[in-house]
CSV table of C-alpha atoms in Angstrom, one decimal:
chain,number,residue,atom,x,y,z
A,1,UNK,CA,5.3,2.1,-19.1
A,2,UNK,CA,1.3,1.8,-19.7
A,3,UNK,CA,-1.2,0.9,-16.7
A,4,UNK,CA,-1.5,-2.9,-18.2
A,5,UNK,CA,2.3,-3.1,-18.3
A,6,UNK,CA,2.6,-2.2,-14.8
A,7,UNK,CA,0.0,-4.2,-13.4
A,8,UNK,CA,1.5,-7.2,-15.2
A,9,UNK,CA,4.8,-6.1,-13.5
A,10,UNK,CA,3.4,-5.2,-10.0
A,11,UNK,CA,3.6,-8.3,-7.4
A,12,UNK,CA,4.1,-8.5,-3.9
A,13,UNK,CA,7.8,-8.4,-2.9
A,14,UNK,CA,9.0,-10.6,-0.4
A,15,UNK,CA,13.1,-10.3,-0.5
A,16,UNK,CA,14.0,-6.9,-0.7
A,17,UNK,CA,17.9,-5.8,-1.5
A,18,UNK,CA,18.7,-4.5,2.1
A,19,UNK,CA,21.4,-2.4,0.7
A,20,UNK,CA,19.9,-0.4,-2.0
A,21,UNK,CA,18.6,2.9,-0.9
A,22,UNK,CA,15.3,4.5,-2.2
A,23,UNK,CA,16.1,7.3,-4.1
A,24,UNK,CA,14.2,10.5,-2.7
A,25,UNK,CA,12.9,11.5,-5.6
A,26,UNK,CA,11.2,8.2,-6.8
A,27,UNK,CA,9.6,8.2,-3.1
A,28,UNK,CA,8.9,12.1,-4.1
A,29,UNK,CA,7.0,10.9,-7.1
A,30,UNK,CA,5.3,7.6,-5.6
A,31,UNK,CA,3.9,9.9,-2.7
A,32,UNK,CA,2.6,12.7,-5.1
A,33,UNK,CA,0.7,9.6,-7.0
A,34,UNK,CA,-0.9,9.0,-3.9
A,35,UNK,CA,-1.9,12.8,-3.2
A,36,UNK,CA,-3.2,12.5,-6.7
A,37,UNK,CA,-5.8,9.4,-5.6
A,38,UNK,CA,-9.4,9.9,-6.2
A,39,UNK,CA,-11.7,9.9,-2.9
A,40,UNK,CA,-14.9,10.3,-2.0
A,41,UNK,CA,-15.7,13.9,-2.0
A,42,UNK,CA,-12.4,14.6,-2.2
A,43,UNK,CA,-11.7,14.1,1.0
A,44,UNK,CA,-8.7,11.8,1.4
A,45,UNK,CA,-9.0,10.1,4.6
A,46,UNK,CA,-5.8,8.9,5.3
A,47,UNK,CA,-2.5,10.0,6.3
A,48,UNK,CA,1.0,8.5,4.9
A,49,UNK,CA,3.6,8.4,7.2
A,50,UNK,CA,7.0,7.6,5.9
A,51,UNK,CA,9.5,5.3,8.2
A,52,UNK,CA,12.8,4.4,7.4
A,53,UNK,CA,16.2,3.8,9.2
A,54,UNK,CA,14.9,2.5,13.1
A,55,UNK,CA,11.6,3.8,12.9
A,56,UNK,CA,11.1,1.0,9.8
A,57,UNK,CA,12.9,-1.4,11.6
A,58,UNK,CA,10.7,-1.2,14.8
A,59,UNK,CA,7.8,-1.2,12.4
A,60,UNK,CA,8.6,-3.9,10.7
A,61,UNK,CA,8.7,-5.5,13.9
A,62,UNK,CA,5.3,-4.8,14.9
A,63,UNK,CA,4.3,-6.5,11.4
A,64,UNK,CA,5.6,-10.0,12.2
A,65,UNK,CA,3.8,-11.5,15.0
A,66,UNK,CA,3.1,-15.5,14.3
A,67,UNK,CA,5.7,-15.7,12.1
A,68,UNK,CA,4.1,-13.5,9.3
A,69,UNK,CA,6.1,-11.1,7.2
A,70,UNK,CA,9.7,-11.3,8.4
A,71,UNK,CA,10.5,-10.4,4.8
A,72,UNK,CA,9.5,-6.5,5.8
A,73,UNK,CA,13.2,-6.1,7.8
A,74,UNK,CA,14.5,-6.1,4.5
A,75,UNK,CA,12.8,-3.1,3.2
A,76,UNK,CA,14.2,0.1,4.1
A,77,UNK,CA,11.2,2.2,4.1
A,78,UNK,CA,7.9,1.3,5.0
A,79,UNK,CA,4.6,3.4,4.7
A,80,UNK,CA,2.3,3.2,7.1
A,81,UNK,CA,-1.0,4.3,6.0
A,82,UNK,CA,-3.8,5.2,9.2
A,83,UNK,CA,-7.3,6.1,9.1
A,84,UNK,CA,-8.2,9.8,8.4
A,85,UNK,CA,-11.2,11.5,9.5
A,86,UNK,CA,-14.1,12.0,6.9
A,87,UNK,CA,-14.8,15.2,5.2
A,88,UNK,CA,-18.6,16.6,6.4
A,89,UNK,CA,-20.1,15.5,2.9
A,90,UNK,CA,-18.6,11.5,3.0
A,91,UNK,CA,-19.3,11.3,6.4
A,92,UNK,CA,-23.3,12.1,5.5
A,93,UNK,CA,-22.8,9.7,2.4
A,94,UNK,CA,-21.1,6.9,4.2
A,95,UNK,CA,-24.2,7.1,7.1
A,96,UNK,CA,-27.1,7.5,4.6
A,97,UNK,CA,-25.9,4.6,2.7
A,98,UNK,CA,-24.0,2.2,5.1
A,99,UNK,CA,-20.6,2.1,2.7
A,100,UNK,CA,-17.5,2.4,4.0
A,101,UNK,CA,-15.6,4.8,2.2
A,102,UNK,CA,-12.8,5.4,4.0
A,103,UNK,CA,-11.9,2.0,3.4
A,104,UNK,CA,-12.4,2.5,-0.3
A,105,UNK,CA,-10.2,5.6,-0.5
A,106,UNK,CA,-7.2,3.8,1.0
A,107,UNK,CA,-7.7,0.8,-1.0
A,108,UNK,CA,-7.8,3.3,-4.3
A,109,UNK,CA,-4.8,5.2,-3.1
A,110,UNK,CA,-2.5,1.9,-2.2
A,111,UNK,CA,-3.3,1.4,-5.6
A,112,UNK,CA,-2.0,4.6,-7.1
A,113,UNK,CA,0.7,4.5,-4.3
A,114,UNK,CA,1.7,0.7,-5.7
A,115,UNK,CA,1.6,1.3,-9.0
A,116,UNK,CA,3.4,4.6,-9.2
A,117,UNK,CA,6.2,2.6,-7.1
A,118,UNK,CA,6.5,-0.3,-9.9
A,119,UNK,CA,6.7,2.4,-12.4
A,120,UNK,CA,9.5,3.8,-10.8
A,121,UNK,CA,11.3,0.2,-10.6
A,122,UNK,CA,10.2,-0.2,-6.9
A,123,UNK,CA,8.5,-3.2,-5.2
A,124,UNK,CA,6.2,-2.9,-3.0
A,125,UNK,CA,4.2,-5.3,-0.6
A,126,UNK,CA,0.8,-4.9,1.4
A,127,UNK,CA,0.8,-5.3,4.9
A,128,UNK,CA,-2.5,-6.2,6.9
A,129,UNK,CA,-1.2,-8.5,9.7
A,130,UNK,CA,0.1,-5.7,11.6
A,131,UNK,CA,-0.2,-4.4,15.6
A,132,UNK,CA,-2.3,-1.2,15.7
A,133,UNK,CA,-0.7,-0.2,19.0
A,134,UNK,CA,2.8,-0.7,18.7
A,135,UNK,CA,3.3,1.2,15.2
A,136,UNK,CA,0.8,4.6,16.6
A,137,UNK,CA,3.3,4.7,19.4
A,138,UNK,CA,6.3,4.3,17.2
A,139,UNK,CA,4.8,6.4,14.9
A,140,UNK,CA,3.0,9.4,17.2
A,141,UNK,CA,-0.3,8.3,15.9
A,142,UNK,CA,-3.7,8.9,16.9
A,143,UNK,CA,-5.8,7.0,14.3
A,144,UNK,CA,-6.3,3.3,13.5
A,145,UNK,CA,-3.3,2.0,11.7
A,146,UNK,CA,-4.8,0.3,8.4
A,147,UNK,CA,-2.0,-0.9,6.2
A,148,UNK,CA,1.7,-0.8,6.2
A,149,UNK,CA,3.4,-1.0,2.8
A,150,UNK,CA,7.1,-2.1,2.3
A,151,UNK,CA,8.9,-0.3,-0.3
A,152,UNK,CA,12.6,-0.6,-1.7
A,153,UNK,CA,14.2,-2.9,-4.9
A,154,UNK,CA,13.6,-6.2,-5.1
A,155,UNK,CA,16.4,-8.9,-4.8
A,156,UNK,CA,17.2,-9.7,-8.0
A,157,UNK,CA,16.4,-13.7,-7.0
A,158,UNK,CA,13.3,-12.2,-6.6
A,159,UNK,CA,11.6,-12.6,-10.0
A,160,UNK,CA,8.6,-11.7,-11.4
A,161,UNK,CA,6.2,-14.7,-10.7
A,162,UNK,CA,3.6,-15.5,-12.8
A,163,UNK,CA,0.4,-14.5,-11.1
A,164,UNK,CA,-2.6,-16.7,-10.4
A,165,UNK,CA,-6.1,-14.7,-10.8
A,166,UNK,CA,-9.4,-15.9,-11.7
A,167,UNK,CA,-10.2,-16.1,-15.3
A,168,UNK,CA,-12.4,-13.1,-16.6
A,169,UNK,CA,-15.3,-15.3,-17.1
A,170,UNK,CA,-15.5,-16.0,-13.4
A,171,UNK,CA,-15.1,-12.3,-12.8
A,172,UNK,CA,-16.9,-10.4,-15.3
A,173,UNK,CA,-20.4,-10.2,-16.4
A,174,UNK,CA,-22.1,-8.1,-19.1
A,175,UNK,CA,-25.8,-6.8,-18.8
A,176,UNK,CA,-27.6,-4.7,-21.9
């Protein structure tokens, strides 16, 4: 499967077949894609840590408050994906010129992470709505909680929908 092909095939799952199993090896492969992500300096400022069984159910949990993402019970694993210290050199980099990099890094590597997963016939879905405090205690975490991902096989009622982005016009602009 090319890139294109899986970013045409990648969506946000939201219905998750509760009794399929994630096979350790895919999960094997979808975590070395996000060892492989590029960051600044090379410093990877994140940590991955995986949940399943009750630790992804209590996680899940602490992802639904308001009402949002009740769909993530369904998954049986979830990634949670905290905040990492800097490296010396991005530290400097990310003072000197006010960027925040770590951000960057995480948003670079849930994209290897995500893509990896749909290559491997996973779905995946990005979790930002999420309580900080509940999952570092469920988790033994010291560092800001910044994303959970869900991660299994879709229900198969759960279809590829046809996604709605901005045309490349609006997007894209060329400059000689």
């Amino acid at each position: 499967m090319d890139f294109l092909s899986i970013a045409k095939a990648r969506q946000s799952c939201r219905k998750y077949d509760a009794e399929r199993k994630v096979e350790p090896e895919k999960l094997d492969s979808i975590l070395e894609a996000a060892r492989l992500a590029p960051s600044a300096c090379n410093g990877q400022p994140y940590h991955i840590t995986v949940c399943s069984g009750n630790a992804a159910k209590q996680v899940a949990a602490a992802t639904t408050g308001m009402g949002m993402n009740k769909f993530a019970a369904e998954a049986p694993v979830l990634l949670v994906i905290s905040e990492g210290d800097y490296v010396t050199s991005a530290a400097l980099g990310a003072k000197i010129k006010k960027n925040d990099y770590r951000s960057m890094d995480i948003g670079i590597m849930t994209a290897y992470l995500t893509a990896e997963a749909t290559a491997q016939g996973l779905s995946t879905c990005i979790l930002g709505w999420l309580d900080d405090e509940k999952i570092r205690a469920i988790c033994g975490l010291d560092s800001a909680v910044r994303l959970v991902i869900t991660l299994g096989y879709a229900h198969p009622n759960d279809t590829l929908r046809q996604k709605k982005r901005k045309e490349m016009k609006e997007l894209v602009s060329r400059v000689e």
